[in-house]
mmCIF file of C-alpha atoms in Angstrom:
data_model
loop_
_atom_site.group_PDB
_atom_site.id
_atom_site.type_symbol
_atom_site.label_atom_id
_atom_site.label_comp_id
_atom_site.label_asym_id
_atom_site.label_seq_id
_atom_site.Cartn_x
_atom_site.Cartn_y
_atom_site.Cartn_z
ATOM 1 C CA MET A 1 0.083 -0.083 0.147
ATOM 2 C CA ASN A 2 2.637 2.527 -1.163
ATOM 3 C CA LEU A 3 2.800 5.760 -3.269
ATOM 4 C CA PHE A 4 5.072 5.895 -6.450
ATOM 5 C CA ARG A 5 6.125 9.047 -8.405
ATOM 6 C CA SER A 6 4.089 7.475 -11.553
ATOM 7 C CA GLU A 7 2.369 4.554 -12.956
ATOM 8 C CA GLU A 8 5.736 3.621 -14.553
ATOM 9 C CA HIS A 9 7.445 3.574 -11.221
ATOM 10 C CA ALA A 10 5.116 1.344 -9.691
ATOM 11 C CA LEU A 11 5.193 -1.137 -12.743
ATOM 12 C CA ASN A 12 8.900 -1.309 -12.276
ATOM 13 C CA TRP A 13 8.775 -2.109 -8.670
ATOM 14 C CA GLU A 14 10.453 -5.433 -8.113
ATOM 15 C CA GLU A 15 7.528 -6.441 -5.769
ATOM 16 C CA TYR A 16 4.844 -5.361 -8.499
ATOM 17 C CA ASP A 17 2.126 -8.193 -9.000
ATOM 18 C CA PRO A 18 0.345 -7.865 -12.350
ATOM 19 C CA ARG A 19 -2.661 -9.751 -10.452
ATOM 20 C CA MET A 20 -3.437 -6.458 -8.659
ATOM 21 C CA ALA A 21 -3.134 -4.523 -11.365
ATOM 22 C CA HIS A 22 -6.557 -3.106 -10.755
ATOM 23 C CA LEU A 23 -5.103 -1.483 -7.754
ATOM 24 C CA LEU A 24 -2.656 0.753 -9.354
ATOM 25 C CA ARG A 25 -4.558 3.883 -9.390
ATOM 26 C CA PRO A 26 -3.783 7.736 -9.411
ATOM 27 C CA VAL A 27 -3.521 9.117 -5.759
ATOM 28 C CA GLU A 28 -6.696 11.057 -6.288
ATOM 29 C CA TRP A 29 -8.514 7.687 -6.583
ATOM 30 C CA TRP A 30 -6.849 6.397 -3.325
ATOM 31 C CA ALA A 31 -7.944 9.855 -1.515
ATOM 32 C CA HIS A 32 -11.374 9.250 -2.486
ATOM 33 C CA THR A 33 -11.447 5.546 -1.321
ATOM 34 C CA PHE A 34 -10.179 6.700 2.042
ATOM 35 C CA ALA A 35 -12.587 9.422 2.466
ATOM 36 C CA SER A 36 -15.036 6.594 3.084
ATOM 37 C CA PRO A 37 -17.100 6.488 6.346
ATOM 38 C CA MET A 38 -14.886 3.632 7.569
ATOM 39 C CA PHE A 39 -11.948 6.156 7.747
ATOM 40 C CA ARG A 40 -13.948 9.076 8.769
ATOM 41 C CA ALA A 41 -15.552 7.326 11.584
ATOM 42 C CA ARG A 42 -12.266 6.662 13.243
ATOM 43 C CA ALA A 43 -12.829 10.171 15.131
ATOM 44 C CA ARG A 44 -16.026 8.796 16.794
ATOM 45 C CA SER A 45 -16.087 8.098 20.350
ATOM 46 C CA ASP A 46 -18.000 4.924 19.979
ATOM 47 C CA PHE A 47 -16.061 3.801 16.898
ATOM 48 C CA ILE A 48 -15.904 0.155 18.074
ATOM 49 C CA SER A 49 -19.483 -0.012 18.368
ATOM 50 C CA TRP A 50 -19.881 1.743 15.046
ATOM 51 C CA ALA A 51 -17.597 -0.546 12.975
ATOM 52 C CA SER A 52 -18.938 -3.635 14.447
ATOM 53 C CA GLY A 53 -22.583 -2.603 13.849
ATOM 54 C CA PRO A 54 -24.487 -2.720 10.297
ATOM 55 C CA GLU A 55 -23.133 0.895 9.403
ATOM 56 C CA GLY A 56 -19.751 -0.405 9.663
ATOM 57 C CA ALA A 57 -20.313 -3.626 8.003
ATOM 58 C CA ALA A 58 -22.095 -1.501 5.239
ATOM 59 C CA ALA A 59 -18.991 0.824 4.842
ATOM 60 C CA PHE A 60 -16.389 -2.111 4.953
ATOM 61 C CA GLY A 61 -18.527 -4.061 2.206
ATOM 62 C CA GLU A 62 -18.582 -0.530 -0.040
ATOM 63 C CA LEU A 63 -14.861 -0.466 0.450
ATOM 64 C CA ARG A 64 -14.096 -3.916 -0.549
ATOM 65 C CA GLU A 65 -16.286 -3.520 -3.378
ATOM 66 C CA ARG A 66 -14.589 -0.392 -4.630
ATOM 67 C CA MET A 67 -11.405 -2.278 -4.720
ATOM 68 C CA SER A 68 -12.338 -5.765 -5.836
ATOM 69 C CA PRO A 69 -11.111 -6.793 -9.241
ATOM 70 C CA PRO A 70 -13.377 -6.366 -12.491
ATOM 71 C CA ARG A 71 -15.867 -9.395 -12.940
ATOM 72 C CA PRO A 72 -16.491 -11.149 -16.086
ATOM 73 C CA ASP A 73 -20.049 -10.471 -17.519
ATOM 74 C CA VAL A 74 -22.577 -12.899 -16.091
ATOM 75 C CA ARG A 75 -24.955 -14.511 -18.271
ATOM 76 C CA ALA A 76 -28.143 -14.308 -17.049
ATOM 77 C CA THR A 77 -29.233 -17.845 -17.462
ATOM 78 C CA THR A 78 -30.173 -20.498 -14.876
ATOM 79 C CA ALA A 79 -27.129 -22.763 -15.983
ATOM 80 C CA ALA A 80 -25.101 -19.760 -15.360
ATOM 81 C CA ALA A 81 -26.235 -19.430 -11.989
ATOM 82 C CA ALA A 82 -26.075 -23.021 -11.280
ATOM 83 C CA GLY A 83 -22.754 -22.901 -12.172
ATOM 84 C CA LEU A 84 -21.625 -20.072 -10.168
ATOM 85 C CA SER A 85 -23.400 -21.091 -6.946
ATOM 86 C CA LYS A 86 -21.742 -23.116 -4.601
ATOM 87 C CA VAL A 87 -24.984 -24.166 -3.275
ATOM 88 C CA ASP A 88 -26.547 -27.280 -4.864
ATOM 89 C CA ILE A 89 -29.733 -25.599 -6.336
ATOM 90 C CA SER A 90 -30.876 -29.018 -7.596
ATOM 91 C CA ALA A 91 -32.051 -29.763 -3.887
ATOM 92 C CA VAL A 92 -34.926 -27.227 -5.099
ATOM 93 C CA ASP A 93 -36.014 -29.383 -8.140
ATOM 94 C CA GLY A 94 -39.919 -29.776 -7.796
ATOM 95 C CA ALA A 95 -40.460 -27.206 -4.952
ATOM 96 C CA SER A 96 -43.694 -24.968 -5.172
ATOM 97 C CA PRO A 97 -43.333 -21.359 -4.345
ATOM 98 C CA ASP A 98 -44.171 -21.452 -1.006
ATOM 99 C CA ASP A 99 -42.585 -24.756 0.044
ATOM 100 C CA ARG A 100 -40.537 -23.538 2.975
ATOM 101 C CA SER A 101 -39.115 -27.141 4.069
ATOM 102 C CA VAL A 102 -37.205 -27.031 0.963
ATOM 103 C CA GLU A 103 -35.508 -23.638 1.988
ATOM 104 C CA HIS A 104 -34.836 -25.038 5.270
ATOM 105 C CA SER A 105 -33.303 -28.053 3.951
ATOM 106 C CA LEU A 106 -31.180 -25.990 1.666
ATOM 107 C CA MET A 107 -30.291 -23.618 4.471
ATOM 108 C CA ARG A 108 -28.766 -26.414 6.279
ATOM 109 C CA THR A 109 -26.476 -26.916 3.704
ATOM 110 C CA TRP A 110 -25.184 -23.610 3.940
ATOM 111 C CA PRO A 111 -21.859 -22.399 5.966
ATOM 112 C CA ALA A 112 -22.689 -20.823 9.313
ATOM 113 C CA ALA A 113 -20.562 -17.794 8.144
ATOM 114 C CA VAL A 114 -20.954 -16.102 5.153
ATOM 115 C CA PRO A 115 -17.366 -15.280 3.422
ATOM 116 C CA THR A 116 -17.278 -12.742 0.827
ATOM 117 C CA GLU A 117 -16.598 -15.102 -1.739
ATOM 118 C CA THR A 118 -19.983 -17.182 -1.018
ATOM 119 C CA ALA A 119 -21.795 -13.924 -0.951
ATOM 120 C CA ARG A 120 -20.309 -13.027 -4.391
ATOM 121 C CA HIS A 121 -21.672 -16.472 -5.717
ATOM 122 C CA TRP A 122 -25.056 -15.489 -4.063
ATOM 123 C CA ARG A 123 -25.485 -12.242 -5.474
ATOM 124 C CA ASN A 124 -24.558 -13.667 -9.217
ATOM 125 C CA THR A 125 -27.054 -16.240 -8.464
ATOM 126 C CA ALA A 126 -29.776 -14.127 -7.572
ATOM 127 C CA ARG A 127 -29.506 -11.759 -10.459
ATOM 128 C CA ALA A 128 -29.057 -14.533 -12.943
ATOM 129 C CA MET A 129 -32.073 -16.205 -11.601
ATOM 130 C CA ILE A 130 -34.427 -13.150 -11.328
ATOM 131 C CA VAL A 131 -33.413 -12.197 -14.846
ATOM 132 C CA ALA A 132 -33.847 -15.893 -15.900
ATOM 133 C CA VAL A 133 -37.536 -15.241 -15.434
ATOM 134 C CA PRO A 134 -38.613 -12.931 -18.434
ATOM 135 C CA ALA A 135 -41.077 -10.231 -17.779
ATOM 136 C CA ASP A 136 -43.579 -11.695 -20.337
ATOM 137 C CA ALA A 137 -44.918 -15.459 -19.797
ATOM 138 C CA LEU A 138 -43.612 -18.229 -21.548
ATOM 139 C CA PRO A 139 -45.933 -20.100 -23.837
ATOM 140 C CA GLY A 140 -48.312 -22.452 -21.994
ATOM 141 C CA ALA A 141 -47.776 -20.937 -18.408
ATOM 142 C CA ASP A 142 -50.252 -19.193 -16.397
ATOM 143 C CA PRO A 143 -49.818 -15.454 -16.968
ATOM 144 C CA GLN A 144 -51.147 -14.503 -13.816
ATOM 145 C CA LEU A 145 -49.087 -16.941 -11.805
ATOM 146 C CA TRP A 146 -46.167 -16.106 -13.735
ATOM 147 C CA THR A 147 -46.578 -12.283 -13.254
ATOM 148 C CA ASP A 148 -47.441 -12.447 -9.482
ATOM 149 C CA THR A 149 -44.513 -14.863 -8.530
ATOM 150 C CA ARG A 150 -42.152 -12.833 -10.143
ATOM 151 C CA ARG A 151 -43.375 -9.783 -8.664
ATOM 152 C CA SER A 152 -43.066 -11.579 -5.477
ATOM 153 C CA ALA A 153 -39.587 -12.645 -6.027
ATOM 154 C CA VAL A 154 -38.662 -8.776 -6.706
ATOM 155 C CA ARG A 155 -40.538 -7.913 -3.757
ATOM 156 C CA ASP A 156 -38.412 -10.275 -1.721
ATOM 157 C CA VAL A 157 -35.197 -9.193 -3.141
ATOM 158 C CA GLN A 158 -36.335 -5.397 -2.643
ATOM 159 C CA ALA A 159 -37.099 -6.314 1.285
ATOM 160 C CA ALA A 160 -33.908 -8.093 1.754
ATOM 161 C CA THR A 161 -31.953 -5.491 0.200
ATOM 162 C CA GLY A 162 -33.406 -2.298 0.787
ATOM 163 C CA TRP A 163 -32.645 -1.821 -3.150
ATOM 164 C CA LEU A 164 -35.414 -0.589 -5.316
ATOM 165 C CA ALA A 165 -35.615 -3.710 -7.484
ATOM 166 C CA ARG A 166 -37.262 -3.690 -10.609
ATOM 167 C CA ALA A 167 -38.783 -6.421 -12.406
ATOM 168 C CA ASP A 168 -36.811 -5.649 -15.585
ATOM 169 C CA VAL A 169 -33.446 -5.894 -13.759
ATOM 170 C CA GLY A 170 -30.492 -6.437 -16.338
ATOM 171 C CA ALA A 171 -27.627 -8.764 -16.175
ATOM 172 C CA GLY A 172 -25.341 -5.707 -16.047
ATOM 173 C CA ASP A 173 -27.243 -3.829 -13.120
ATOM 174 C CA VAL A 174 -24.593 -3.946 -10.381
ATOM 175 C CA ARG A 175 -26.755 -2.230 -7.783
ATOM 176 C CA LEU A 176 -28.031 -5.449 -6.157
ATOM 177 C CA THR A 177 -24.537 -6.834 -6.553
ATOM 178 C CA HIS A 178 -23.172 -4.144 -4.504
ATOM 179 C CA ARG A 179 -25.994 -4.159 -1.936
ATOM 180 C CA LEU A 180 -25.649 -8.295 -1.365
ATOM 181 C CA ALA A 181 -22.237 -7.798 -1.380
ATOM 182 C CA GLN A 182 -22.316 -5.283 1.672
ATOM 183 C CA MET A 183 -24.407 -7.656 3.455
ATOM 184 C CA GLY A 184 -22.143 -10.654 2.743
ATOM 185 C CA TRP A 185 -19.105 -9.290 4.531
ATOM 186 C CA GLY A 186 -18.780 -10.023 8.273
ATOM 187 C CA GLY A 187 -22.027 -12.209 8.422
ATOM 188 C CA GLU A 188 -20.860 -15.212 10.941
ATOM 189 C CA VAL A 189 -23.903 -16.227 12.562
ATOM 190 C CA ALA A 190 -27.529 -16.636 11.784
ATOM 191 C CA ASP A 191 -28.819 -13.792 13.616
ATOM 192 C CA GLN A 192 -27.076 -11.225 11.802
ATOM 193 C CA PRO A 193 -28.980 -8.962 9.662
ATOM 194 C CA GLY A 194 -26.902 -9.947 6.637
ATOM 195 C CA TRP A 195 -28.000 -13.444 7.104
ATOM 196 C CA THR A 196 -31.547 -12.799 7.351
ATOM 197 C CA ALA A 197 -31.115 -11.091 4.177
ATOM 198 C CA MET A 198 -29.380 -13.516 2.549
ATOM 199 C CA GLU A 199 -32.208 -15.915 3.382
ATOM 200 C CA GLN A 200 -34.795 -13.696 1.992
ATOM 201 C CA SER A 201 -33.012 -13.408 -0.998
ATOM 202 C CA ALA A 202 -32.581 -17.098 -1.201
ATOM 203 C CA ARG A 203 -36.574 -17.381 -1.010
ATOM 204 C CA ALA A 204 -36.710 -15.179 -4.151
ATOM 205 C CA ILE A 205 -34.209 -17.376 -5.941
ATOM 206 C CA LEU A 206 -36.006 -20.315 -4.952
ATOM 207 C CA LYS A 207 -39.533 -18.783 -6.391
ATOM 208 C CA CYS A 208 -37.767 -18.049 -9.567
ATOM 209 C CA ARG A 209 -36.594 -21.511 -9.716
ATOM 210 C CA SER A 210 -39.893 -23.034 -8.875
ATOM 211 C CA LEU A 211 -41.671 -21.091 -11.292
ATOM 212 C CA ALA A 212 -38.991 -22.360 -13.956
ATOM 213 C CA GLU A 213 -39.969 -25.774 -12.842
ATOM 214 C CA LEU A 214 -43.600 -25.142 -13.241
ATOM 215 C CA THR A 215 -43.154 -23.890 -16.846
ATOM 216 C CA MET B 1 -9.502 0.669 40.007
ATOM 217 C CA ALA B 2 -12.578 -0.978 38.384
ATOM 218 C CA ALA B 3 -12.811 -4.174 36.499
ATOM 219 C CA ALA B 4 -10.433 -6.789 36.682
ATOM 220 C CA LEU B 5 -8.397 -9.072 33.882
ATOM 221 C CA THR B 6 -11.000 -10.805 31.542
ATOM 222 C CA ASP B 7 -10.815 -12.493 28.426
ATOM 223 C CA PRO B 8 -10.400 -10.354 25.821
ATOM 224 C CA GLU B 9 -13.658 -11.338 23.861
ATOM 225 C CA GLN B 10 -15.893 -10.602 26.931
ATOM 226 C CA ILE B 11 -14.977 -7.055 26.931
ATOM 227 C CA PRO B 12 -18.156 -4.818 26.646
ATOM 228 C CA LEU B 13 -18.140 -2.613 23.514
ATOM 229 C CA GLU B 14 -18.776 0.368 25.760
ATOM 230 C CA GLU B 15 -15.196 -0.049 27.117
ATOM 231 C CA LEU B 16 -13.495 -0.779 23.639
ATOM 232 C CA ASP B 17 -14.896 2.532 22.638
ATOM 233 C CA ALA B 18 -13.574 4.319 25.451
ATOM 234 C CA ALA B 19 -10.311 2.771 24.870
ATOM 235 C CA TYR B 20 -9.986 3.111 21.368
ATOM 236 C CA ALA B 21 -10.887 6.748 21.695
ATOM 237 C CA ALA B 22 -8.448 7.255 24.326
ATOM 238 C CA ILE B 23 -5.525 5.431 22.213
ATOM 239 C CA MET B 24 -6.527 7.734 19.143
ATOM 240 C CA ASN B 25 -6.848 11.025 21.061
ATOM 241 C CA GLU B 26 -3.375 10.181 22.482
ATOM 242 C CA ILE B 27 -1.901 9.561 19.234
ATOM 243 C CA VAL B 28 -3.282 12.705 17.566
ATOM 244 C CA ALA B 29 -2.089 14.849 20.581
ATOM 245 C CA THR B 30 1.612 13.457 20.624
ATOM 246 C CA GLY B 31 1.905 11.455 17.497
ATOM 247 C CA VAL B 32 2.806 8.476 20.255
ATOM 248 C CA ALA B 33 0.763 5.663 21.332
ATOM 249 C CA PRO B 34 0.179 4.767 24.803
ATOM 250 C CA HIS B 35 1.528 1.659 26.823
ATOM 251 C CA TYR B 36 -0.945 -0.312 28.182
ATOM 252 C CA ALA B 37 0.108 0.978 31.789
ATOM 253 C CA GLU B 38 -0.196 4.620 30.712
ATOM 254 C CA LEU B 39 -3.661 3.514 28.973
ATOM 255 C CA ALA B 40 -4.882 1.949 32.375
ATOM 256 C CA HIS B 41 -4.269 5.467 34.134
ATOM 257 C CA THR B 42 -6.427 6.828 31.562
ATOM 258 C CA LEU B 43 -9.208 4.515 31.829
ATOM 259 C CA GLY B 44 -9.299 4.123 35.502
ATOM 260 C CA VAL B 45 -8.590 0.121 35.362
ATOM 261 C CA GLU B 46 -5.924 -2.106 36.239
ATOM 262 C CA PRO B 47 -2.939 -2.439 33.843
ATOM 263 C CA MET B 48 -3.541 -5.873 32.966
ATOM 264 C CA ARG B 49 -7.140 -4.999 32.240
ATOM 265 C CA ALA B 50 -6.036 -2.509 29.984
ATOM 266 C CA LYS B 51 -3.404 -5.131 28.025
ATOM 267 C CA SER B 52 -6.369 -7.364 27.563
ATOM 268 C CA VAL B 53 -8.401 -4.335 25.945
ATOM 269 C CA ILE B 54 -5.645 -3.269 23.550
ATOM 270 C CA THR B 55 -5.162 -6.780 22.415
ATOM 271 C CA ARG B 56 -8.938 -7.187 21.712
ATOM 272 C CA ILE B 57 -8.916 -3.613 19.915
ATOM 273 C CA ILE B 58 -6.225 -4.837 18.241
ATOM 274 C CA ASP B 59 -7.816 -7.983 17.050
ATOM 275 C CA LEU B 60 -10.995 -5.889 15.616
ATOM 276 C CA THR B 61 -9.096 -3.448 13.873
ATOM 277 C CA PRO B 62 -6.106 -3.497 11.221
ATOM 278 C CA GLY B 63 -3.348 -2.784 13.517
ATOM 279 C CA TRP B 64 -1.129 -4.624 15.079
ATOM 280 C CA LEU B 65 1.441 -5.215 18.145
ATOM 281 C CA HIS B 66 5.093 -5.258 17.663
ATOM 282 C CA PRO B 67 5.847 -8.969 17.496
ATOM 283 C CA GLY B 68 6.825 -10.466 20.844
ATOM 284 C CA THR B 69 5.854 -7.252 22.732
ATOM 285 C CA ASP B 70 3.025 -5.640 24.252
ATOM 286 C CA TYR B 71 3.530 -2.450 22.282
ATOM 287 C CA ILE B 72 1.323 -0.888 19.818
ATOM 288 C CA ALA B 73 3.324 -0.860 16.437
ATOM 289 C CA SER B 74 0.399 0.324 14.247
ATOM 290 C CA PHE B 75 -2.805 2.051 15.128
ATOM 291 C CA PRO B 76 -4.269 3.050 11.720
ATOM 292 C CA PRO B 77 -4.245 5.133 10.370
ATOM 293 C CA PHE B 78 -1.064 6.048 12.204
ATOM 294 C CA ASN B 79 1.972 3.883 12.843
ATOM 295 C CA ASN B 80 3.648 4.030 16.394
ATOM 296 C CA GLN B 81 6.975 2.600 14.531
ATOM 297 C CA PRO B 82 8.130 4.881 12.089
ATOM 298 C CA THR B 83 7.264 4.594 8.569
ATOM 299 C CA GLN B 84 8.407 6.342 5.152
ATOM 300 C CA TYR B 85 5.219 8.143 5.334
ATOM 301 C CA ARG B 86 5.904 11.325 7.492
ATOM 302 C CA VAL B 87 2.562 13.213 8.479
ATOM 303 C CA SER B 88 2.926 16.673 9.524
ATOM 304 C CA VAL B 89 -0.072 18.855 10.885
ATOM 305 C CA ASP B 90 0.052 22.860 9.996
ATOM 306 C CA GLY B 91 3.905 22.088 9.285
ATOM 307 C CA GLU B 92 4.879 20.227 12.241
ATOM 308 C CA GLN B 93 6.199 16.627 11.593
ATOM 309 C CA ARG B 94 5.287 14.531 14.443
ATOM 310 C CA TRP B 95 3.122 11.482 13.201
ATOM 311 C CA PHE B 96 3.782 8.380 11.225
ATOM 312 C CA ALA B 97 1.025 6.929 8.742
ATOM 313 C CA GLN B 98 0.697 3.066 8.644
ATOM 314 C CA CYS B 99 0.947 2.896 4.921
ATOM 315 C CA GLY B 100 0.390 5.288 1.771
ATOM 316 C CA PHE B 101 -3.102 4.951 1.671
ATOM 317 C CA GLU B 102 -3.610 5.218 5.489
ATOM 318 C CA ALA B 103 -1.651 8.589 5.053
ATOM 319 C CA LEU B 104 -4.485 9.864 3.033
ATOM 320 C CA ALA B 105 -6.855 9.129 6.115
ATOM 321 C CA CYS B 106 -5.139 10.804 8.515
ATOM 322 C CA ARG B 107 -6.980 14.253 7.764
ATOM 323 C CA TRP B 108 -10.283 13.175 9.168
ATOM 324 C CA LEU B 109 -8.314 13.101 12.635
ATOM 325 C CA PHE B 110 -7.395 16.739 12.316
ATOM 326 C CA PRO B 111 -10.470 18.584 11.145
ATOM 327 C CA GLY B 112 -9.768 22.142 9.776
ATOM 328 C CA ARG B 113 -6.017 21.639 9.755
ATOM 329 C CA THR B 114 -3.503 21.222 6.844
ATOM 330 C CA VAL B 115 -2.170 17.832 6.851
ATOM 331 C CA THR B 116 1.086 17.037 4.560
ATOM 332 C CA VAL B 117 2.146 13.739 3.818
ATOM 333 C CA ASP B 118 5.756 13.311 3.059
ATOM 334 C CA ALA B 119 7.427 10.019 1.412
ATOM 335 C CA PRO B 120 9.825 8.636 -0.770
ATOM 336 C CA CYS B 121 9.039 6.870 -3.946
ATOM 337 C CA LEU B 122 9.667 3.088 -3.277
ATOM 338 C CA LEU B 123 11.611 3.115 -6.916
ATOM 339 C CA GLY B 124 14.178 5.523 -6.714
ATOM 340 C CA GLY B 125 13.563 7.270 -3.828
ATOM 341 C CA ASP B 126 12.138 10.545 -5.312
ATOM 342 C CA PRO B 127 10.269 12.771 -2.791
ATOM 343 C CA LEU B 128 6.371 12.830 -2.851
ATOM 344 C CA ARG B 129 4.331 15.343 -1.205
ATOM 345 C CA ILE B 130 0.413 15.473 -0.856
ATOM 346 C CA VAL B 131 -1.192 18.385 0.934
ATOM 347 C CA MET B 132 -4.716 18.005 2.157
ATOM 348 C CA ARG B 133 -7.410 19.854 4.492
ATOM 349 C CA ASP B 134 -10.381 18.052 5.190
ATOM 350 C CA GLU B 135 -12.155 17.373 1.914
ATOM 351 C CA GLU B 136 -9.946 18.999 -0.205
ATOM 352 C CA ILE B 137 -6.563 17.727 -1.561
ATOM 353 C CA THR B 138 -4.568 20.915 -2.113
ATOM 354 C CA SER B 139 -1.383 19.632 -3.730
ATOM 355 C CA ILE B 140 -0.142 16.466 -5.009
ATOM 356 C CA ASP B 141 3.534 16.715 -6.170
ATOM 357 C CA PRO B 142 4.361 15.105 -8.592
ATOM 358 C CA PRO B 143 0.924 15.163 -10.140
ATOM 359 C CA THR B 144 1.721 11.754 -11.697
ATOM 360 C CA MET B 145 1.665 10.296 -8.654
ATOM 361 C CA VAL B 146 -0.017 6.896 -8.195
ATOM 362 C CA GLY B 147 -0.847 4.305 -5.291
ATOM 363 C CA TYR B 148 -0.473 0.675 -5.697
ATOM 364 C CA THR B 149 -0.689 -2.219 -3.538
ATOM 365 C CA ARG B 150 -0.257 -6.045 -4.098
ATOM 366 C CA SER B 151 -2.201 -6.900 -0.995
ATOM 367 C CA MET B 152 -5.788 -6.725 -0.271
ATOM 368 C CA VAL B 153 -6.948 -3.682 1.893
ATOM 369 C CA GLY B 154 -8.604 -4.883 4.796
ATOM 370 C CA GLY B 155 -7.251 -8.444 4.333
ATOM 371 C CA ASP B 156 -5.765 -10.954 6.651
ATOM 372 C CA ALA B 157 -3.100 -10.570 9.308
ATOM 373 C CA ALA B 158 -0.541 -12.242 7.088
ATOM 374 C CA SER B 159 -1.179 -9.410 4.336
ATOM 375 C CA ARG B 160 0.601 -6.345 5.721
ATOM 376 C CA PRO B 161 0.303 -2.853 4.149
ATOM 377 C CA PHE B 162 3.757 -2.422 3.334
ATOM 378 C CA ARG B 163 3.298 -4.727 0.537
#
């Protein structure tokens, strides 16, 4: 975490690692990065409480997101979601939209802690799953059931993330990604707000998946 | 003298808040982190209790103790052990930053004051200088200056900011 006279100087540093090339930035970018609430809050008289709470977790999540490497585009398909997720979503085959027993079964397969990498898989899965259910019902599907279920899924994601979810969210929309990444950080036990949000997001995913099964 | 020695993980957040603020205030005022025996006096607790509190705070923040000692080596954004990142406030050089990036965060501890960071470039040793005041970066010399890390910011203990 060092300063260099120029980009060329950094590139020629003997410890330069091209795998971290995305963190070679103008000093103005770093000044902005280190102006995040995480750093300003150090002057607070309750900094440890703040940093241990949801505001601190969100600030740290934003920081990590800002410094994360660029991600390849994710194709919004169920297969892509299944490939990205470490969760065996085949467990939900045949589930109905309201089958909570399947959710609970799936929950038990998750690790108690939700590290960032897992959160990243989840947000990709959520995004892909939502997009995997087009706004227009497929031929043969009940249009009302289609619409209701899709809206319900979007509402669940919205409730879980605080993000104003749109039914027409696209694969390139990073806002949900951003919010879920925030919640993924530091989620250590089941009573963490981040965990609850993950659970709600999972329910939305399951509904989408179930709807896909129905069609 | 109040509470006795306990498991660091059992220390209440309110006590950690008070200790963190006391350490930070001391560094801001003097440029030096207190020893746990000094912190004990400030907090009105037994020295060993203050030692446990410091241990816990270090666990929760990206700072560290000097290996094999009870001395605070790093308490970001500052470093108790001198680094190449010299920090001056209103022209007085008394502080050191943990790393080049944390040097940019020192200004939040000195509201309304001019904070200057002086450091040599790691390749060639040319002088670098950044002048800041609250939200404003008033000078970057040379203007081509960049920051780079080969370690993840906020990463695990093995990932030190000097990388």
